[in-house]
């Protein structure tokens, strides 16, 4: 089965950027430019505090809403500063990014913690976007496959292939995030195919249907050649998602 059977997703990860008015202007510009949606899905992941407003701005548009992180705790309680999956569902999110490399590197998230968050997202009825990817040192030492296998394996071995039936994976080489250095289509395709093969060992149907996004310095100028590859089903976009024209160019590269 080729990429044609899977609907691509172009997701914007705003990280800790923007302010209220700026966020509204960005959403409005994207809503005006997205068209009918159709061949690809657009997803926006603003900071927590803007999610509720963003859900209103996105009403009657085909654009979906996601969060950048979630608490691993499944039940409400004394967890100061945490935001649960149920709360994210309540304000209109459908997706949640888990295990972004900035969370892993800057905030000490482990594979086990990422699995717990993945589980919490699905328990709330939402779709996790599981981020995986190697550092530059790991790539240079030839450990890319081992690292990605370990990160995907943490979910696969704990929750089983079924859990990936309602999930999205994002391959984001750490050396390509925010650096302007994009993986070549060949480098990305190789890892995407590896991820799909890992899952296919347990369940070929789920592997075939899984959307695997590429992330790492995707821009309007390089999106089309990445998205054309067989196992690349769209992108997770950081910096370029803050510019409406640039993000729309990337989105339209996925609908072509
Ligand atoms: C990201 O943070 O998920 C990302 C891919 O960032 P950028 O597009 O800025 O490299």
Coordinates of N, CA and C and ligand atoms in Angstrom, one line a residue:
X1 N 0.8 -1.2 0.0 CA 0.0 0.0 0.0 C 0.9 1.3 0.0
X2 N 0.6 2.2 -0.8 CA 1.4 3.4 -0.9 C 0.8 4.5 -0.1
X3 N 1.5 5.7 -0.1 CA 1.1 6.8 0.7 C -0.3 7.3 0.2
X4 N -0.7 7.0 -1.0 CA -2.0 7.4 -1.6 C -3.2 7.0 -0.8
X5 N -3.0 5.9 0.0 CA -4.1 5.3 0.8 C -4.3 6.1 2.1
X6 N -3.3 6.9 2.5 CA -3.4 7.5 3.8 C -3.6 9.0 3.6
X7 N -4.5 9.6 4.3 CA -4.7 11.1 4.2 C -3.5 11.8 5.0
X8 N -2.8 12.6 4.3 CA -1.7 13.3 5.0 C -2.2 14.3 6.0
X9 N -1.3 14.6 7.0 CA -1.6 15.6 8.0 C -0.5 16.6 8.0
X10 N -0.8 17.9 8.1 CA 0.2 18.9 8.2 C -0.1 19.6 9.6
X11 N 0.7 19.4 10.5 CA 0.5 19.9 11.9 C 1.5 21.0 12.2
X12 N 0.9 22.0 12.9 CA 1.8 23.2 13.3 C 2.0 23.1 14.8
X13 N 3.3 23.0 15.2 CA 3.6 23.1 16.6 C 4.1 24.5 16.9
X14 N 3.3 25.3 17.6 CA 3.7 26.7 17.8 C 4.7 26.8 18.9
X15 N 4.9 25.8 19.7 CA 5.8 25.8 20.9 C 5.4 27.0 21.8
X16 N 6.4 27.6 22.5 CA 6.0 28.7 23.4 C 6.2 30.1 22.6
X17 N 5.3 30.2 21.6 CA 5.4 31.4 20.8 C 4.0 32.1 20.7
X18 N 4.1 33.4 20.4 CA 2.8 34.1 20.1 C 2.2 34.7 21.3
X19 N 1.2 35.6 21.0 CA 0.4 36.2 22.0 C -1.1 36.1 21.5
X20 N -2.0 36.5 22.3 CA -3.4 36.3 22.0 C -3.8 36.8 20.6
X21 N -3.5 38.1 20.4 CA -3.9 38.7 19.1 C -3.2 38.1 17.9
X22 N -1.9 37.9 18.1 CA -1.1 37.3 17.1 C -1.7 35.9 16.7
X23 N -2.1 35.1 17.7 CA -2.6 33.8 17.5 C -3.9 33.8 16.8
X24 N -4.7 34.8 17.1 CA -6.0 34.9 16.4 C -5.8 35.3 15.0
X25 N -4.8 36.2 14.7 CA -4.6 36.6 13.3 C -4.1 35.4 12.5
X26 N -3.2 34.6 13.1 CA -2.6 33.5 12.4 C -3.7 32.5 12.1
X27 N -4.6 32.2 13.1 CA -5.7 31.2 12.9 C -6.6 31.7 11.8
X28 N -6.9 33.0 11.8 CA -7.8 33.6 10.8 C -7.2 33.5 9.4
X29 N -5.9 33.8 9.3 CA -5.3 33.7 8.0 C -5.3 32.3 7.5
X30 N -5.0 31.3 8.4 CA -5.0 29.9 7.9 C -6.4 29.4 7.6
X31 N -7.4 29.9 8.3 CA -8.8 29.5 8.0 C -9.2 30.0 6.6
X32 N -8.7 31.2 6.3 CA -9.0 31.8 5.0 C -8.3 31.1 3.9
X33 N -7.2 30.5 4.2 CA -6.4 29.9 3.1 C -6.5 28.4 2.9
X34 N -7.1 27.7 3.9 CA -7.1 26.3 3.9 C -8.0 25.7 2.8
X35 N -9.0 26.4 2.4 CA -9.9 25.9 1.4 C -10.8 24.8 2.1
X36 N -11.2 23.9 1.3 CA -12.1 22.8 1.8 C -11.3 21.8 2.6
X37 N -10.0 21.9 2.7 CA -9.2 20.8 3.3 C -9.1 19.7 2.3
X38 N -9.9 18.7 2.4 CA -10.0 17.7 1.4 C -8.9 16.7 1.5
X39 N -7.9 16.8 0.6 CA -6.9 15.8 0.5 C -6.0 15.7 1.7
X40 N -5.9 16.7 2.5 CA -5.0 16.6 3.6 C -5.7 17.3 4.8
X41 N -5.2 16.9 6.0 CA -5.8 17.5 7.2 C -4.8 18.5 7.8
X42 N -5.3 19.6 8.3 CA -4.5 20.6 8.9 C -4.8 20.6 10.4
X43 N -3.7 20.6 11.2 CA -3.9 20.6 12.7 C -3.0 21.7 13.3
X44 N -3.5 22.4 14.3 CA -2.7 23.4 14.9 C -2.6 23.1 16.4
X45 N -1.4 23.3 16.9 CA -1.1 23.0 18.3 C -0.5 24.2 19.0
X46 N -1.4 25.1 19.4 CA -1.0 26.4 20.2 C -0.7 26.0 21.6
X47 N -0.1 27.0 22.3 CA 0.1 26.8 23.8 C -1.2 26.6 24.5
X48 N -1.2 25.9 25.6 CA -2.4 25.5 26.4 C -3.4 26.7 26.5
X49 N -2.8 27.8 26.9 CA -3.7 28.9 27.3 C -4.5 29.5 26.2
X50 N -4.1 29.2 25.0 CA -4.9 29.7 23.8 C -5.8 28.6 23.2
X51 N -5.8 27.5 23.7 CA -6.6 26.4 23.1 C -8.1 26.7 23.1
X52 N -8.6 27.2 24.2 CA -10.0 27.4 24.3 C -10.4 28.4 23.2
X53 N -9.7 29.5 23.2 CA -10.0 30.5 22.2 C -9.8 30.0 20.8
X54 N -8.7 29.3 20.5 CA -8.5 28.7 19.2 C -9.6 27.8 18.7
X55 N -10.2 27.1 19.7 CA -11.3 26.2 19.3 C -12.5 27.0 18.8
X56 N -12.7 28.2 19.3 CA -13.8 29.0 18.8 C -13.4 29.6 17.5
X57 N -12.2 30.1 17.3 CA -11.8 30.6 16.0 C -11.9 29.6 14.9
X58 N -11.7 28.3 15.3 CA -11.6 27.3 14.3 C -13.0 26.7 14.0
X59 N -14.0 27.1 14.7 CA -15.4 26.6 14.5 C -15.7 26.8 13.0
X60 N -16.4 25.9 12.4 CA -16.8 25.9 11.0 C -15.6 26.1 10.0
X61 N -14.4 25.6 10.5 CA -13.3 25.4 9.5 C -13.0 23.9 9.6
X62 N -12.2 23.4 8.6 CA -11.8 22.0 8.6 C -10.5 21.8 9.4
X63 N -10.0 22.8 10.1 CA -8.8 22.8 10.8 C -9.0 22.2 12.2
X64 N -8.1 21.2 12.5 CA -8.3 20.5 13.8 C -7.3 21.2 14.9
X65 N -7.6 20.9 16.1 CA -6.8 21.5 17.2 C -6.1 20.4 18.1
X66 N -4.9 20.7 18.4 CA -4.1 19.7 19.3 C -3.4 20.5 20.3
X67 N -2.9 19.7 21.3 CA -2.1 20.3 22.4 C -0.6 19.8 22.2
X68 N 0.3 20.5 22.9 CA 1.7 20.2 22.7 C 2.2 19.2 23.7
X69 N 1.4 19.0 24.8 CA 1.8 18.1 25.9 C 0.6 17.8 26.7
X70 N 0.7 16.9 27.7 CA -0.4 16.5 28.5 C 0.2 15.9 29.8
X71 N -0.7 15.9 30.8 CA -0.3 15.2 32.0 C -0.3 13.7 31.8
X72 N 0.5 13.0 32.5 CA 0.5 11.5 32.4 C -0.6 11.0 33.4
X73 N -1.1 11.9 34.2 CA -2.1 11.4 35.2 C -3.5 11.3 34.6
X74 N -4.1 10.1 34.8 CA -5.4 9.9 34.2 C -6.6 10.4 35.0
X75 N -6.4 10.6 36.3 CA -7.5 11.0 37.1 C -7.2 12.4 37.6
X76 N -8.3 13.2 37.8 CA -8.1 14.6 38.4 C -7.5 14.5 39.8
X77 N -6.9 15.5 40.2 CA -6.3 15.5 41.6 C -5.3 16.5 41.8
X78 N -4.5 16.3 42.9 CA -3.5 17.3 43.3 C -2.3 17.2 42.5
X79 N -2.3 17.8 41.3 CA -1.1 17.7 40.4 C -0.9 19.2 39.9
X80 N -0.4 20.0 40.8 CA -0.3 21.4 40.4 C 0.4 21.7 39.1
X81 N -0.2 22.5 38.3 CA 0.4 22.8 37.0 C 0.1 21.9 35.9
X82 N -0.5 20.7 36.2 CA -0.8 19.7 35.1 C -2.1 20.0 34.4
X83 N -2.2 19.5 33.2 CA -3.4 19.6 32.3 C -3.7 18.2 31.8
X84 N -4.9 17.8 32.1 CA -5.2 16.4 31.8 C -5.7 16.2 30.3
X85 N -5.7 15.0 29.8 CA -6.3 14.7 28.5 C -7.8 15.0 28.5
X86 N -8.5 14.8 29.6 CA -9.9 15.1 29.6 C -10.2 16.6 29.4
X87 N -9.3 17.4 30.0 CA -9.5 18.8 29.9 C -9.2 19.3 28.5
X88 N -8.2 18.6 27.8 CA -7.9 19.0 26.4 C -9.1 18.6 25.5
X89 N -9.7 17.4 25.8 CA -10.8 17.0 25.0 C -12.0 18.0 25.3
X90 N -12.1 18.4 26.5 CA -13.2 19.3 26.9 C -13.2 20.6 26.1
X91 N -12.0 21.2 25.8 CA -11.9 22.4 25.1 C -11.8 22.2 23.6
X92 N -11.9 21.0 23.1 CA -12.0 20.8 21.7 C -10.8 20.3 21.0
X93 N -9.8 19.8 21.7 CA -8.6 19.2 21.1 C -9.0 17.8 20.6
X94 N -8.4 17.4 19.5 CA -8.5 16.0 19.0 C -7.2 15.3 19.1
X95 N -6.1 16.0 19.2 CA -4.7 15.4 19.1 C -3.9 16.0 20.2
X96 N -2.9 15.2 20.6 CA -1.9 15.7 21.6 C -0.5 15.2 21.1
X97 N 0.5 16.1 21.1 CA 1.9 15.7 20.8 C 2.5 15.1 22.1
X98 N 3.1 14.0 22.0 CA 3.8 13.4 23.1 C 5.2 13.1 22.7
X99 N 6.1 13.3 23.7 CA 7.5 12.9 23.5 C 8.3 13.8 22.5
X100 N 7.8 15.1 22.4 CA 8.6 15.9 21.5 C 10.1 16.0 22.1
X101 N 11.0 16.1 21.2 CA 12.4 16.1 21.6 C 12.8 17.2 22.6
X102 N 12.1 18.3 22.5 CA 12.4 19.4 23.5 C 11.9 19.0 24.9
X103 N 10.8 18.2 24.9 CA 10.3 17.7 26.2 C 11.3 16.6 26.7
X104 N 11.8 15.8 25.8 CA 12.7 14.7 26.3 C 14.0 15.4 26.8
X105 N 14.5 16.3 26.0 CA 15.9 16.9 26.3 C 15.8 17.9 27.4
X106 N 14.9 18.9 27.3 CA 14.9 20.0 28.3 C 14.2 19.6 29.6
X107 N 13.2 18.7 29.5 CA 12.4 18.4 30.7 C 12.5 17.0 31.2
X108 N 13.5 16.3 30.7 CA 13.8 15.0 31.2 C 12.8 13.9 31.0
X109 N 12.0 14.0 29.9 CA 11.0 13.0 29.7 C 11.7 11.7 29.2
X110 N 11.3 10.6 29.8 CA 11.8 9.3 29.4 C 10.9 8.5 28.5
X111 N 11.4 7.4 28.0 CA 10.5 6.6 27.2 C 9.3 6.1 28.0
X112 N 9.5 5.8 29.2 CA 8.4 5.3 30.1 C 7.4 6.4 30.3
X113 N 7.9 7.6 30.5 CA 7.0 8.8 30.7 C 6.2 9.1 29.5
X114 N 6.8 8.9 28.4 CA 6.1 9.2 27.1 C 5.0 8.1 26.9
X115 N 5.3 6.9 27.2 CA 4.3 5.8 27.1 C 3.1 6.2 28.0
X116 N 3.4 6.7 29.2 CA 2.3 7.0 30.1 C 1.4 8.1 29.6
X117 N 2.1 9.1 28.9 CA 1.3 10.2 28.3 C 0.5 9.7 27.1
X118 N 1.1 8.9 26.3 CA 0.5 8.3 25.2 C -0.8 7.6 25.6
X119 N -0.7 6.8 26.7 CA -1.8 6.1 27.2 C -2.9 7.1 27.8
X120 N -2.5 8.1 28.4 CA -3.4 9.1 29.0 C -4.2 9.8 27.9
X121 N -3.5 10.1 26.8 CA -4.1 10.8 25.6 C -5.2 9.9 25.1
X122 N -4.9 8.6 24.9 CA -5.9 7.7 24.3 C -7.1 7.4 25.3
X123 N -6.7 7.4 26.6 CA -7.8 7.2 27.6 C -8.8 8.3 27.5
X124 N -8.4 9.5 27.1 CA -9.3 10.7 27.0 C -10.0 10.7 25.7
X125 N -9.7 9.7 24.8 CA -10.4 9.7 23.5 C -9.7 10.5 22.5
X126 N -8.5 10.9 22.7 CA -7.7 11.7 21.8 C -6.6 10.9 21.1
X127 N -6.1 11.5 20.0 CA -5.1 10.9 19.2 C -3.7 11.4 19.6
X128 N -2.8 10.5 20.1 CA -1.4 11.0 20.3 C -0.6 11.1 19.1
X129 N 0.3 12.1 19.0 CA 1.3 12.2 18.0 C 2.6 11.9 18.7
X130 N 3.1 10.7 18.5 CA 4.3 10.2 19.1 C 5.5 10.7 18.4
X131 N 6.4 11.5 19.0 CA 7.6 12.0 18.4 C 8.8 11.2 18.7
X132 N 9.5 10.8 17.7 CA 10.7 10.0 17.9 C 11.8 10.6 17.0
X133 N 13.1 10.3 17.3 CA 14.2 10.8 16.5 C 15.5 10.8 17.2
X134 N 16.6 10.7 16.4 CA 17.9 10.6 17.0 C 18.6 11.9 17.0
X135 N 19.6 12.1 17.9 CA 20.4 13.3 18.0 C 21.5 13.2 16.9
X136 N 22.2 14.2 16.7 CA 23.3 14.2 15.7 C 24.4 13.2 16.0
X137 N 24.7 13.2 17.3 CA 25.8 12.2 17.8 C 25.3 10.8 17.5
X138 N 24.0 10.5 17.8 CA 23.5 9.2 17.6 C 23.6 8.8 16.1
X139 N 23.2 9.8 15.3 CA 23.2 9.5 13.8 C 24.7 9.2 13.4
X140 N 25.6 10.1 13.8 CA 27.0 9.9 13.4 C 27.6 8.7 13.9
X141 N 27.1 8.2 15.0 CA 27.7 6.9 15.5 C 26.9 5.7 14.9
X142 N 26.0 6.0 14.0 CA 25.3 4.9 13.3 C 24.2 4.2 14.2
X143 N 23.6 5.0 15.1 CA 22.6 4.5 16.1 C 21.2 4.9 15.7
X144 N 21.0 5.5 14.6 CA 19.6 6.0 14.3 C 18.6 4.9 14.4
X145 N 18.8 3.8 13.7 CA 17.8 2.7 13.7 C 17.5 2.2 15.2
X146 N 18.6 2.1 15.9 CA 18.5 1.6 17.3 C 17.7 2.5 18.2
X147 N 17.9 3.8 18.0 CA 17.2 4.8 18.9 C 15.8 4.9 18.5
X148 N 15.5 4.9 17.2 CA 14.1 5.0 16.8 C 13.3 3.7 17.2
X149 N 14.0 2.6 17.0 CA 13.4 1.3 17.4 C 13.1 1.3 18.9
X150 N 14.0 1.8 19.7 CA 13.8 1.8 21.1 C 12.6 2.7 21.5
X151 N 12.5 3.9 20.8 CA 11.5 4.9 21.1 C 10.1 4.4 20.7
X152 N 10.0 3.8 19.5 CA 8.7 3.3 19.0 C 8.4 2.0 19.8
X153 N 9.4 1.2 20.1 CA 9.3 0.0 20.8 C 8.7 0.2 22.2
X154 N 9.0 1.3 22.8 CA 8.5 1.5 24.2 C 7.0 1.5 24.2
X155 N 6.4 2.1 23.1 CA 4.9 2.1 23.0 C 4.4 0.7 22.5
X156 N 5.1 0.2 21.5 CA 4.7 -1.0 20.9 C 4.7 -2.2 21.9
X157 N 5.8 -2.3 22.6 CA 5.9 -3.4 23.6 C 5.0 -3.3 24.8
X158 N 4.7 -2.0 25.2 CA 3.9 -1.8 26.4 C 2.4 -1.9 26.0
X159 N 2.0 -1.2 25.0 CA 0.6 -1.1 24.7 C 0.2 -1.9 23.5
X160 N 1.1 -2.4 22.7 CA 0.7 -3.3 21.6 C 0.5 -2.5 20.3
X161 N 0.5 -3.2 19.2 CA 0.3 -2.5 17.9 C -1.1 -1.9 17.8
X162 N -2.1 -2.4 18.5 CA -3.5 -1.9 18.4 C -3.4 -0.4 18.8
X163 N -2.6 0.0 19.8 CA -2.5 1.4 20.3 C -2.1 2.3 19.2
X164 N -1.4 1.8 18.2 CA -0.9 2.6 17.1 C -2.0 2.7 16.0
X165 N -3.1 2.0 16.2 CA -4.2 2.1 15.2 C -4.9 3.4 15.4
X166 N -4.8 4.0 16.5 CA -5.4 5.3 16.7 C -4.4 6.3 17.2
X167 N -3.3 6.4 16.4 CA -2.2 7.3 16.7 C -1.5 7.8 15.5
X168 N -0.7 8.8 15.6 CA 0.2 9.3 14.6 C 1.6 9.2 15.1
X169 N 2.6 9.0 14.2 CA 4.0 9.0 14.6 C 4.6 10.2 13.9
X170 N 5.5 10.9 14.5 CA 6.3 11.9 13.9 C 7.8 11.6 14.0
X171 N 8.5 11.4 12.9 CA 9.9 11.2 12.9 C 10.5 12.6 12.8
X172 N 11.2 12.9 13.9 CA 11.9 14.3 14.0 C 13.3 14.1 14.4
X173 N 14.2 14.0 13.4 CA 15.6 14.0 13.8 C 16.0 15.2 14.6
X174 N 16.6 15.1 15.8 CA 16.8 16.2 16.7 C 17.7 17.2 16.0
X175 N 18.6 16.8 15.2 CA 19.6 17.7 14.5 C 18.9 18.5 13.5
X176 N 17.7 18.2 13.1 CA 17.0 19.0 12.1 C 16.0 19.9 12.6
X177 N 15.7 19.8 13.9 CA 14.6 20.6 14.5 C 15.2 22.0 14.8
X178 N 14.6 23.0 14.2 CA 14.9 24.4 14.4 C 16.3 24.8 14.0
X179 N 16.9 24.0 13.2 CA 18.3 24.2 12.8 C 18.5 24.7 11.4
X180 N 17.4 24.6 10.6 CA 17.5 24.9 9.2 C 18.1 23.8 8.4
X181 N 18.5 22.7 9.1 CA 19.1 21.6 8.4 C 18.1 20.4 8.3
X182 N 17.5 20.3 7.1 CA 16.4 19.3 6.9 C 17.0 17.9 6.6
X183 N 16.4 16.9 7.0 CA 16.8 15.5 6.5 C 16.5 15.5 5.0
X184 N 17.4 14.8 4.3 CA 17.0 14.7 2.8 C 15.8 13.7 2.7
X185 N 15.1 13.8 1.6 CA 14.0 12.9 1.4 C 14.4 11.4 1.6
X186 N 15.6 11.1 1.1 CA 16.1 9.7 1.3 C 16.3 9.3 2.7
X187 N 16.9 10.3 3.5 CA 17.2 10.0 4.9 C 15.9 9.8 5.7
X188 N 14.9 10.7 5.4 CA 13.6 10.6 6.1 C 12.9 9.3 5.7
X189 N 12.8 9.1 4.4 CA 12.1 7.9 3.9 C 12.6 6.6 4.5
X190 N 14.0 6.6 4.6 CA 14.6 5.3 5.2 C 14.1 5.1 6.6
X191 N 14.0 6.1 7.4 CA 13.6 5.9 8.8 C 12.0 5.7 8.9
X192 N 11.3 6.4 8.0 CA 9.8 6.2 8.0 C 9.5 4.7 7.6
X193 N 10.3 4.2 6.7 CA 10.0 2.8 6.3 C 10.4 1.8 7.4
X194 N 11.4 2.2 8.1 CA 11.9 1.4 9.3 C 10.8 1.3 10.3
X195 N 10.2 2.5 10.6 CA 9.1 2.6 11.6 C 7.9 1.8 11.2
X196 N 7.6 1.9 9.9 CA 6.4 1.1 9.5 C 6.7 -0.4 9.5
X197 N 7.9 -0.7 9.2 CA 8.3 -2.2 9.2 C 8.2 -2.7 10.6
X198 N 8.7 -1.9 11.6 CA 8.7 -2.3 13.0 C 7.3 -2.7 13.5
X199 N 6.3 -1.9 13.1 CA 4.9 -2.1 13.4 C 4.3 -3.2 12.7
X200 N 4.7 -3.4 11.4 CA 4.2 -4.4 10.5 C 4.5 -5.8 11.1
X201 N 5.6 -5.9 11.8 CA 6.0 -7.2 12.4 C 4.8 -7.7 13.3
X202 N 4.2 -6.7 14.0 CA 3.1 -7.1 14.9 C 1.7 -7.0 14.2
X203 N 1.5 -6.0 13.3 CA 0.2 -5.9 12.6 C 0.4 -5.1 11.3
X204 N 0.3 -5.8 10.2 CA 0.6 -5.2 8.9 C -0.5 -4.2 8.5
X205 N -1.7 -4.5 8.9 CA -2.8 -3.6 8.5 C -2.7 -2.2 9.3
X206 N -2.3 -2.3 10.6 CA -2.2 -1.1 11.3 C -0.9 -0.3 10.8
X207 N 0.1 -1.0 10.5 CA 1.3 -0.4 9.9 C 1.0 0.4 8.6
X208 N 0.2 -0.3 7.7 CA -0.2 0.3 6.5 C -1.0 1.6 6.6
X209 N -1.8 1.6 7.6 CA -2.7 2.7 7.8 C -2.2 3.9 8.6
X210 N -1.0 3.6 9.3 CA -0.5 4.6 10.2 C 0.1 5.8 9.4
X211 N -0.3 7.0 9.9 CA 0.3 8.2 9.3 C 1.6 8.5 10.0
X212 N 2.7 8.6 9.3 CA 4.0 8.9 9.8 C 4.5 10.3 9.2
X213 N 4.6 11.3 10.1 CA 4.9 12.6 9.7 C 6.4 12.9 9.8
X214 N 6.9 13.7 9.0 CA 8.3 14.1 9.1 C 8.4 15.5 9.7
X215 N 9.3 15.7 10.7 CA 9.5 17.0 11.3 C 10.9 17.4 11.4
X216 N 11.3 18.6 11.1 CA 12.6 19.1 11.2 C 12.9 20.0 10.1
X217 N 12.7 21.4 10.3 CA 13.0 22.4 9.4 C 12.3 22.2 8.0
X218 N 11.1 21.8 8.1 CA 10.2 21.7 6.9 C 9.9 23.2 6.5
X219 N 10.0 23.5 5.3 CA 9.6 24.9 4.8 C 8.8 24.7 3.5
X220 N 8.3 25.8 3.0 CA 7.5 25.8 1.8 C 8.4 25.2 0.6
X221 N 9.7 25.5 0.7 CA 10.6 25.2 -0.4 C 11.0 23.7 -0.4
X222 N 10.9 23.0 0.7 CA 11.3 21.6 0.7 C 10.2 20.6 1.0
X223 N 9.0 21.1 1.3 CA 7.9 20.2 1.7 C 7.5 19.2 0.6
X224 N 7.4 19.7 -0.6 CA 6.8 18.8 -1.6 C 7.7 17.6 -1.9
X225 N 9.0 17.8 -1.9 CA 9.9 16.6 -2.2 C 9.9 15.6 -1.0
X226 N 9.7 16.1 0.2 CA 9.6 15.2 1.3 C 8.2 14.4 1.3
X227 N 7.2 15.2 1.1 CA 5.8 14.6 1.1 C 5.6 13.6 0.0
X228 N 6.4 13.7 -1.1 CA 6.2 12.8 -2.2 C 6.7 11.4 -2.0
X229 N 7.5 11.2 -0.9 CA 8.0 9.9 -0.6 C 7.0 9.0 0.0
X230 N 7.1 7.7 -0.3 CA 6.1 6.7 -0.1 C 5.6 6.7 1.3
X231 N 6.5 6.7 2.3 CA 6.2 6.5 3.7 C 6.1 7.8 4.5
X232 N 6.1 9.0 3.8 CA 6.0 10.3 4.5 C 4.6 10.8 4.2
X233 N 3.8 10.9 5.3 CA 2.4 11.2 5.2 C 2.1 12.6 5.8
X234 N 3.0 13.5 5.5 CA 2.8 14.9 6.0 C 3.9 15.3 6.9
X235 N 3.6 16.4 7.6 CA 4.7 16.9 8.4 C 4.3 17.5 9.8
X236 N 5.2 17.6 10.7 CA 5.0 18.3 12.0 C 6.0 19.5 11.8
X237 N 5.4 20.7 11.9 CA 6.1 21.9 11.5 C 6.2 22.8 12.7
X238 N 7.4 23.2 13.0 CA 7.7 24.2 14.1 C 7.7 25.6 13.6
X239 N 8.9 26.1 13.4 CA 9.1 27.5 13.0 C 8.2 28.0 11.9
X240 N 8.1 27.2 10.8 CA 7.4 27.7 9.6 C 5.9 27.7 9.8
X241 N 5.4 27.1 11.0 CA 4.0 27.1 11.2 C 3.5 28.4 11.8
X242 N 4.4 29.3 12.1 CA 4.1 30.6 12.7 C 3.9 31.7 11.6
X243 N 4.1 31.3 10.4 CA 4.0 32.2 9.3 C 2.8 31.6 8.4
X244 N 1.7 32.3 8.3 CA 0.6 31.8 7.6 C 0.8 31.4 6.2
X245 N 1.5 32.3 5.4 CA 1.7 32.0 4.0 C 2.6 30.8 3.8
X246 N 3.7 30.7 4.7 CA 4.6 29.6 4.6 C 3.9 28.3 5.0
X247 N 3.1 28.3 6.0 CA 2.5 27.1 6.5 C 1.4 26.6 5.4
X248 N 0.8 27.6 4.8 CA -0.2 27.2 3.8 C 0.5 26.6 2.6
X249 N 1.7 27.1 2.2 CA 2.4 26.5 1.1 C 2.8 25.1 1.5
X250 N 3.2 24.8 2.7 CA 3.5 23.5 3.1 C 2.2 22.6 3.1
X251 N 1.1 23.2 3.6 CA -0.1 22.4 3.6 C -0.5 22.0 2.1
X252 N -0.4 23.0 1.2 CA -0.8 22.7 -0.1 C 0.1 21.7 -0.8
X253 N 1.4 21.6 -0.3 CA 2.3 20.6 -0.9 C 1.8 19.2 -0.5
X254 N 1.0 19.1 0.6 CA 0.5 17.8 1.0 C -0.8 17.5 0.3
X255 N -1.4 18.4 -0.3 CA -2.7 18.2 -0.9 C -2.5 17.8 -2.4
X256 N -1.3 18.1 -2.9 CA -1.1 18.0 -4.3 C -1.0 16.5 -4.8
Ligands
LIG1 C1 9.2 20.7 15.8 O1 9.5 21.3 16.8 O2 8.4 19.8 15.8 C2 9.9 21.1 14.5 C3 9.9 20.2 13.5 O3 10.4 22.3 14.5 P1 11.0 23.1 13.1 O4 10.0 22.9 12.0 O5 11.2 24.5 13.6 O6 12.4 22.4 12.8

